[in-house]
Amino acid sequence: MHFIPEALDTYVVNHTEKEPELLERLTRETYQKILQPRMLSGPYQGRVLSMLSKLISPKHILEIGTYTGYSALCLAEGMKKEGVLHTIDINEELEDFQRKYFDLSPYGHQIYQHIGNATEIIPSLNIKFDLVFIDADKPNYPKYFELIIDKMNPGGIILSDNVLWSGKVIEEVAKDDLSTNALLTYNKLLVEDKRIETVLLPIRDGLTISRVL
């Protein structure tokens, strides 16, 4: 989704750091073998995630929604040397695909995969996180926030993807459109919750940065 003219968007991409070769390979194989490849973060947003992680220099990262592992590898680029990334996905069929690319990276030994329902897995993680990336099923976004907010270190960052939902958040919404209605609730929650400060960026399909106070 382009929020600026396509020619200007192309200029932005051309003047942004290029993705590592391993991520190019991951992208190609995802498009060749995996359903819904548009779920990939993509090279531009991936560099945004990488830069944010490098600025934060997190020790503990949580990702909710692994897909084929692209965003996890981007986030891992900014981890401290002793850092750990936990990533959760409900689709067990993608576990081996993810692990192949994790192990081809320098961060394989620092990335822990969890397969199952994130609402059940998150409470079992006895960890305080510096960085969380939410990019899973939209109806559960508000629930994910409530599950992680007390697991955040002060100054920790919560990144939320797809918060503009192809522009549907400013259109008339049907009552049975669970994803859009959940995102409307979630975006309102983030801007009103006094435990965080939030800025919503019109990057690709919308990326919110929330800082824990």
PDB file of C-alpha atoms in Angstrom:
ATOM      1  CA  MET A   1       0.000   0.000   0.000  1.00  0.00           C
ATOM      2  CA  HIS A   2       1.437   3.394  -1.034  1.00  0.00           C
ATOM      3  CA  PHE A   3       0.631   6.505   0.990  1.00  0.00           C
ATOM      4  CA  ILE A   4       2.838   8.665  -1.225  1.00  0.00           C
ATOM      5  CA  PRO A   5       3.085   8.728  -5.042  1.00  0.00           C
ATOM      6  CA  GLU A   6       4.623   5.511  -6.368  1.00  0.00           C
ATOM      7  CA  ALA A   7       7.528   7.324  -8.024  1.00  0.00           C
ATOM      8  CA  LEU A   8       8.395   8.995  -4.706  1.00  0.00           C
ATOM      9  CA  ASP A   9       8.010   5.677  -2.892  1.00  0.00           C
ATOM     10  CA  THR A  10      10.465   4.129  -5.349  1.00  0.00           C
ATOM     11  CA  TYR A  11      12.907   6.951  -4.630  1.00  0.00           C
ATOM     12  CA  VAL A  12      12.562   6.299  -0.887  1.00  0.00           C
ATOM     13  CA  VAL A  13      13.269   2.584  -1.367  1.00  0.00           C
ATOM     14  CA  ASN A  14      16.233   3.295  -3.649  1.00  0.00           C
ATOM     15  CA  HIS A  15      17.781   5.519  -0.987  1.00  0.00           C
ATOM     16  CA  THR A  16      17.353   3.028   1.843  1.00  0.00           C
ATOM     17  CA  GLU A  17      19.827   0.368   2.930  1.00  0.00           C
ATOM     18  CA  LYS A  18      19.437  -2.840   0.910  1.00  0.00           C
ATOM     19  CA  GLU A  19      18.364  -6.093   2.517  1.00  0.00           C
ATOM     20  CA  PRO A  20      21.015  -8.763   3.240  1.00  0.00           C
ATOM     21  CA  GLU A  21      21.456 -11.514   0.658  1.00  0.00           C
ATOM     22  CA  LEU A  22      20.067 -14.158   3.042  1.00  0.00           C
ATOM     23  CA  LEU A  23      16.789 -12.258   3.274  1.00  0.00           C
ATOM     24  CA  GLU A  24      16.622 -12.023  -0.523  1.00  0.00           C
ATOM     25  CA  ARG A  25      16.902 -15.819  -0.617  1.00  0.00           C
ATOM     26  CA  LEU A  26      14.237 -16.190   2.064  1.00  0.00           C
ATOM     27  CA  THR A  27      11.901 -13.930   0.080  1.00  0.00           C
ATOM     28  CA  ARG A  28      12.407 -15.880  -3.152  1.00  0.00           C
ATOM     29  CA  GLU A  29      11.738 -19.223  -1.488  1.00  0.00           C
ATOM     30  CA  THR A  30       8.687 -17.849   0.339  1.00  0.00           C
ATOM     31  CA  TYR A  31       7.179 -16.708  -2.979  1.00  0.00           C
ATOM     32  CA  GLN A  32       8.001 -20.053  -4.582  1.00  0.00           C
ATOM     33  CA  LYS A  33       6.695 -22.359  -1.868  1.00  0.00           C
ATOM     34  CA  ILE A  34       4.513 -20.653   0.749  1.00  0.00           C
ATOM     35  CA  LEU A  35       0.919 -19.439   0.625  1.00  0.00           C
ATOM     36  CA  GLN A  36       0.190 -15.703   1.042  1.00  0.00           C
ATOM     37  CA  PRO A  37       3.737 -14.410   0.443  1.00  0.00           C
ATOM     38  CA  ARG A  38       2.475 -10.831   0.719  1.00  0.00           C
ATOM     39  CA  MET A  39       2.544 -11.422   4.493  1.00  0.00           C
ATOM     40  CA  LEU A  40       6.321 -10.885   4.360  1.00  0.00           C
ATOM     41  CA  SER A  41       7.508  -7.627   5.904  1.00  0.00           C
ATOM     42  CA  GLY A  42       9.457  -6.914   2.723  1.00  0.00           C
ATOM     43  CA  PRO A  43      12.821  -5.224   2.194  1.00  0.00           C
ATOM     44  CA  TYR A  44      11.849  -1.638   3.031  1.00  0.00           C
ATOM     45  CA  GLN A  45       9.899  -2.367   6.197  1.00  0.00           C
ATOM     46  CA  GLY A  46      12.499  -4.953   7.091  1.00  0.00           C
ATOM     47  CA  ARG A  47      15.183  -2.252   7.071  1.00  0.00           C
ATOM     48  CA  VAL A  48      12.920  -0.096   9.241  1.00  0.00           C
ATOM     49  CA  LEU A  49      12.597  -2.939  11.759  1.00  0.00           C
ATOM     50  CA  SER A  50      16.336  -3.563  11.645  1.00  0.00           C
ATOM     51  CA  MET A  51      17.140   0.116  12.240  1.00  0.00           C
ATOM     52  CA  LEU A  52      14.688   0.408  15.135  1.00  0.00           C
ATOM     53  CA  SER A  53      16.136  -2.709  16.745  1.00  0.00           C
ATOM     54  CA  LYS A  54      19.670  -1.371  16.347  1.00  0.00           C
ATOM     55  CA  LEU A  55      18.639   1.918  17.969  1.00  0.00           C
ATOM     56  CA  ILE A  56      17.007   0.076  20.875  1.00  0.00           C
ATOM     57  CA  SER A  57      19.754  -2.577  21.226  1.00  0.00           C
ATOM     58  CA  PRO A  58      17.387  -5.009  22.986  1.00  0.00           C
ATOM     59  CA  LYS A  59      18.427  -7.928  25.123  1.00  0.00           C
ATOM     60  CA  HIS A  60      15.047  -9.672  24.969  1.00  0.00           C
ATOM     61  CA  ILE A  61      12.752  -9.530  21.928  1.00  0.00           C
ATOM     62  CA  LEU A  62       9.303 -11.053  21.490  1.00  0.00           C
ATOM     63  CA  GLU A  63       7.716 -11.465  18.078  1.00  0.00           C
ATOM     64  CA  ILE A  64       4.053 -12.465  17.793  1.00  0.00           C
ATOM     65  CA  GLY A  65       3.597 -13.867  14.286  1.00  0.00           C
ATOM     66  CA  THR A  66       6.676 -15.452  12.696  1.00  0.00           C
ATOM     67  CA  TYR A  67       5.417 -16.435   9.231  1.00  0.00           C
ATOM     68  CA  THR A  68       8.611 -17.470   7.366  1.00  0.00           C
ATOM     69  CA  GLY A  69      11.024 -15.659   9.680  1.00  0.00           C
ATOM     70  CA  TYR A  70      11.870 -12.504   7.695  1.00  0.00           C
ATOM     71  CA  SER A  71      10.950  -9.961  10.354  1.00  0.00           C
ATOM     72  CA  ALA A  72      12.545 -12.035  13.124  1.00  0.00           C
ATOM     73  CA  LEU A  73      15.870 -11.929  11.312  1.00  0.00           C
ATOM     74  CA  CYS A  74      15.536  -8.171  10.797  1.00  0.00           C
ATOM     75  CA  LEU A  75      14.837  -7.609  14.492  1.00  0.00           C
ATOM     76  CA  ALA A  76      17.692  -9.932  15.478  1.00  0.00           C
ATOM     77  CA  GLU A  77      20.179  -7.649  13.708  1.00  0.00           C
ATOM     78  CA  GLY A  78      19.936  -5.170  16.593  1.00  0.00           C
ATOM     79  CA  MET A  79      20.117  -7.608  19.505  1.00  0.00           C
ATOM     80  CA  LYS A  80      22.842  -7.384  22.084  1.00  0.00           C
ATOM     81  CA  LYS A  81      25.484 -10.101  21.761  1.00  0.00           C
ATOM     82  CA  GLU A  82      23.856 -11.995  24.623  1.00  0.00           C
ATOM     83  CA  GLY A  83      20.352 -11.214  23.363  1.00  0.00           C
ATOM     84  CA  VAL A  84      17.509 -13.663  22.808  1.00  0.00           C
ATOM     85  CA  LEU A  85      14.529 -13.491  20.468  1.00  0.00           C
ATOM     86  CA  HIS A  86      11.358 -15.485  21.123  1.00  0.00           C
ATOM     87  CA  THR A  87       9.014 -15.805  18.164  1.00  0.00           C
ATOM     88  CA  ILE A  88       5.527 -17.318  18.208  1.00  0.00           C
ATOM     89  CA  ASP A  89       3.479 -18.708  15.332  1.00  0.00           C
ATOM     90  CA  ILE A  90       0.454 -20.979  15.243  1.00  0.00           C
ATOM     91  CA  ASN A  91       1.391 -22.673  11.955  1.00  0.00           C
ATOM     92  CA  GLU A  92       3.578 -25.691  12.717  1.00  0.00           C
ATOM     93  CA  GLU A  93       4.038 -26.382   8.991  1.00  0.00           C
ATOM     94  CA  LEU A  94       6.358 -23.359   8.746  1.00  0.00           C
ATOM     95  CA  GLU A  95       8.603 -24.339  11.666  1.00  0.00           C
ATOM     96  CA  ASP A  96      11.279 -26.128   9.609  1.00  0.00           C
ATOM     97  CA  PHE A  97      11.307 -23.394   6.959  1.00  0.00           C
ATOM     98  CA  GLN A  98      11.870 -20.761   9.642  1.00  0.00           C
ATOM     99  CA  ARG A  99      14.575 -22.774  11.373  1.00  0.00           C
ATOM    100  CA  LYS A 100      16.513 -23.301   8.141  1.00  0.00           C
ATOM    101  CA  TYR A 101      16.921 -19.575   7.643  1.00  0.00           C
ATOM    102  CA  PHE A 102      17.472 -18.832  11.324  1.00  0.00           C
ATOM    103  CA  ASP A 103      20.349 -21.319  11.348  1.00  0.00           C
ATOM    104  CA  LEU A 104      21.819 -19.857   8.156  1.00  0.00           C
ATOM    105  CA  SER A 105      22.017 -16.490   9.916  1.00  0.00           C
ATOM    106  CA  PRO A 106      24.437 -15.450  12.677  1.00  0.00           C
ATOM    107  CA  TYR A 107      21.522 -15.454  15.144  1.00  0.00           C
ATOM    108  CA  GLY A 108      20.227 -19.020  14.934  1.00  0.00           C
ATOM    109  CA  HIS A 109      21.370 -19.957  18.440  1.00  0.00           C
ATOM    110  CA  GLN A 110      19.647 -16.865  19.843  1.00  0.00           C
ATOM    111  CA  ILE A 111      16.218 -17.420  18.262  1.00  0.00           C
ATOM    112  CA  TYR A 112      13.663 -19.591  20.051  1.00  0.00           C
ATOM    113  CA  GLN A 113      10.576 -20.753  18.186  1.00  0.00           C
ATOM    114  CA  HIS A 114       7.227 -21.328  19.900  1.00  0.00           C
ATOM    115  CA  ILE A 115       4.469 -23.070  17.976  1.00  0.00           C
ATOM    116  CA  GLY A 116       0.910 -22.652  19.191  1.00  0.00           C
ATOM    117  CA  ASN A 117      -1.606 -20.111  20.409  1.00  0.00           C
ATOM    118  CA  ALA A 118       0.171 -16.902  21.412  1.00  0.00           C
ATOM    119  CA  THR A 119      -2.463 -16.084  24.043  1.00  0.00           C
ATOM    120  CA  GLU A 120      -1.461 -19.281  25.827  1.00  0.00           C
ATOM    121  CA  ILE A 121       2.289 -19.074  25.205  1.00  0.00           C
ATOM    122  CA  ILE A 122       2.879 -15.443  26.240  1.00  0.00           C
ATOM    123  CA  PRO A 123       1.819 -15.964  29.890  1.00  0.00           C
ATOM    124  CA  SER A 124       4.306 -18.846  30.139  1.00  0.00           C
ATOM    125  CA  LEU A 125       7.261 -16.624  29.236  1.00  0.00           C
ATOM    126  CA  ASN A 126       8.794 -15.372  32.479  1.00  0.00           C
ATOM    127  CA  ILE A 127      10.782 -12.625  30.772  1.00  0.00           C
ATOM    128  CA  LYS A 128      10.856  -8.824  30.714  1.00  0.00           C
ATOM    129  CA  PHE A 129      11.083  -7.636  27.109  1.00  0.00           C
ATOM    130  CA  ASP A 130      12.819  -4.614  25.608  1.00  0.00           C
ATOM    131  CA  LEU A 131      11.184  -4.950  22.192  1.00  0.00           C
ATOM    132  CA  VAL A 132       7.952  -6.604  21.053  1.00  0.00           C
ATOM    133  CA  PHE A 133       6.697  -6.874  17.467  1.00  0.00           C
ATOM    134  CA  ILE A 134       3.009  -7.704  16.996  1.00  0.00           C
ATOM    135  CA  ASP A 135       2.169  -9.002  13.519  1.00  0.00           C
ATOM    136  CA  ALA A 136      -0.333 -11.830  13.919  1.00  0.00           C
ATOM    137  CA  ASP A 137      -4.118 -12.285  13.752  1.00  0.00           C
ATOM    138  CA  LYS A 138      -5.701  -8.842  14.019  1.00  0.00           C
ATOM    139  CA  PRO A 139      -8.740  -9.740  16.196  1.00  0.00           C
ATOM    140  CA  ASN A 140      -6.334 -10.633  19.027  1.00  0.00           C
ATOM    141  CA  TYR A 141      -4.236  -7.440  18.906  1.00  0.00           C
ATOM    142  CA  PRO A 142      -5.932  -5.887  21.982  1.00  0.00           C
ATOM    143  CA  LYS A 143      -5.493  -9.148  23.898  1.00  0.00           C
ATOM    144  CA  TYR A 144      -1.821  -9.399  22.919  1.00  0.00           C
ATOM    145  CA  PHE A 145      -1.248  -5.887  24.199  1.00  0.00           C
ATOM    146  CA  GLU A 146      -2.794  -6.657  27.571  1.00  0.00           C
ATOM    147  CA  LEU A 147      -0.721  -9.842  27.833  1.00  0.00           C
ATOM    148  CA  ILE A 148       2.600  -8.144  27.115  1.00  0.00           C
ATOM    149  CA  ILE A 149       2.288  -4.717  28.723  1.00  0.00           C
ATOM    150  CA  ASP A 150       3.272  -5.988  32.187  1.00  0.00           C
ATOM    151  CA  LYS A 151       6.123  -7.985  30.656  1.00  0.00           C
ATOM    152  CA  MET A 152       7.813  -4.860  29.259  1.00  0.00           C
ATOM    153  CA  ASN A 153      10.851  -3.153  30.732  1.00  0.00           C
ATOM    154  CA  PRO A 154      10.482   0.603  31.311  1.00  0.00           C
ATOM    155  CA  GLY A 155      11.395   2.316  28.053  1.00  0.00           C
ATOM    156  CA  GLY A 156      10.609  -0.849  26.133  1.00  0.00           C
ATOM    157  CA  ILE A 157       9.153  -0.578  22.641  1.00  0.00           C
ATOM    158  CA  ILE A 158       6.049  -2.258  21.222  1.00  0.00           C
ATOM    159  CA  LEU A 159       5.840  -2.296  17.413  1.00  0.00           C
ATOM    160  CA  SER A 160       2.436  -3.063  15.875  1.00  0.00           C
ATOM    161  CA  ASP A 161       2.103  -3.876  12.182  1.00  0.00           C
ATOM    162  CA  ASN A 162      -0.810  -3.475   9.723  1.00  0.00           C
ATOM    163  CA  VAL A 163      -2.549  -0.873  11.884  1.00  0.00           C
ATOM    164  CA  LEU A 164      -3.950   0.972   8.827  1.00  0.00           C
ATOM    165  CA  TRP A 165      -5.281  -2.265   7.309  1.00  0.00           C
ATOM    166  CA  SER A 166      -5.224  -1.115   3.663  1.00  0.00           C
ATOM    167  CA  GLY A 167      -7.022   2.076   4.650  1.00  0.00           C
ATOM    168  CA  LYS A 168     -10.066   0.254   6.025  1.00  0.00           C
ATOM    169  CA  VAL A 169      -9.660   2.014   9.377  1.00  0.00           C
ATOM    170  CA  ILE A 170     -11.099   5.228   7.894  1.00  0.00           C
ATOM    171  CA  GLU A 171     -13.898   3.580   5.919  1.00  0.00           C
ATOM    172  CA  GLU A 172     -17.357   2.470   7.001  1.00  0.00           C
ATOM    173  CA  VAL A 173     -16.921  -0.880   8.702  1.00  0.00           C
ATOM    174  CA  ALA A 174     -19.339  -3.793   8.729  1.00  0.00           C
ATOM    175  CA  LYS A 175     -20.121  -5.284  12.134  1.00  0.00           C
ATOM    176  CA  ASP A 176     -18.901  -8.705  10.986  1.00  0.00           C
ATOM    177  CA  ASP A 177     -15.502  -7.335   9.875  1.00  0.00           C
ATOM    178  CA  LEU A 178     -13.682  -8.628  12.931  1.00  0.00           C
ATOM    179  CA  SER A 179     -10.177  -7.605  11.894  1.00  0.00           C
ATOM    180  CA  THR A 180     -10.957  -3.983  11.065  1.00  0.00           C
ATOM    181  CA  ASN A 181     -13.096  -3.504  14.165  1.00  0.00           C
ATOM    182  CA  ALA A 182     -10.347  -5.016  16.320  1.00  0.00           C
ATOM    183  CA  LEU A 183      -7.771  -2.677  14.819  1.00  0.00           C
ATOM    184  CA  LEU A 184     -10.010   0.341  15.440  1.00  0.00           C
ATOM    185  CA  THR A 185     -10.268  -0.737  19.075  1.00  0.00           C
ATOM    186  CA  TYR A 186      -6.545  -1.397  19.248  1.00  0.00           C
ATOM    187  CA  ASN A 187      -5.461   1.909  17.725  1.00  0.00           C
ATOM    188  CA  LYS A 188      -7.733   3.770  20.154  1.00  0.00           C
ATOM    189  CA  LEU A 189      -6.330   1.725  23.033  1.00  0.00           C
ATOM    190  CA  LEU A 190      -2.735   2.583  22.137  1.00  0.00           C
ATOM    191  CA  VAL A 191      -3.285   6.312  21.873  1.00  0.00           C
ATOM    192  CA  GLU A 192      -5.316   6.472  25.121  1.00  0.00           C
ATOM    193  CA  ASP A 193      -3.401   4.077  27.408  1.00  0.00           C
ATOM    194  CA  LYS A 194      -1.418   6.141  29.934  1.00  0.00           C
ATOM    195  CA  ARG A 195       1.233   3.438  30.350  1.00  0.00           C
ATOM    196  CA  ILE A 196       2.659   4.158  26.907  1.00  0.00           C
ATOM    197  CA  GLU A 197       3.308   6.949  24.434  1.00  0.00           C
ATOM    198  CA  THR A 198       2.512   6.188  20.813  1.00  0.00           C
ATOM    199  CA  VAL A 199       3.189   7.382  17.292  1.00  0.00           C
ATOM    200  CA  LEU A 200       1.546   5.786  14.247  1.00  0.00           C
ATOM    201  CA  LEU A 201       3.712   5.842  11.137  1.00  0.00           C
ATOM    202  CA  PRO A 202       2.226   5.515   7.604  1.00  0.00           C
ATOM    203  CA  ILE A 203       4.909   2.999   6.620  1.00  0.00           C
ATOM    204  CA  ARG A 204       3.544   0.399   4.202  1.00  0.00           C
ATOM    205  CA  ASP A 205       0.336  -0.857   5.883  1.00  0.00           C
ATOM    206  CA  GLY A 206       0.900   1.207   9.028  1.00  0.00           C
ATOM    207  CA  LEU A 207       3.430   0.663  11.831  1.00  0.00           C
ATOM    208  CA  THR A 208       2.836   1.934  15.353  1.00  0.00           C
ATOM    209  CA  ILE A 209       5.686   2.580  17.786  1.00  0.00           C
ATOM    210  CA  SER A 210       4.641   2.577  21.440  1.00  0.00           C
ATOM    211  CA  ARG A 211       7.132   3.347  24.209  1.00  0.00           C
ATOM    212  CA  VAL A 212       6.460   2.026  27.691  1.00  0.00           C
ATOM    213  CA  LEU A 213       6.665   4.727  30.363  1.00  0.00           C
TER     214      LEU A 213
END
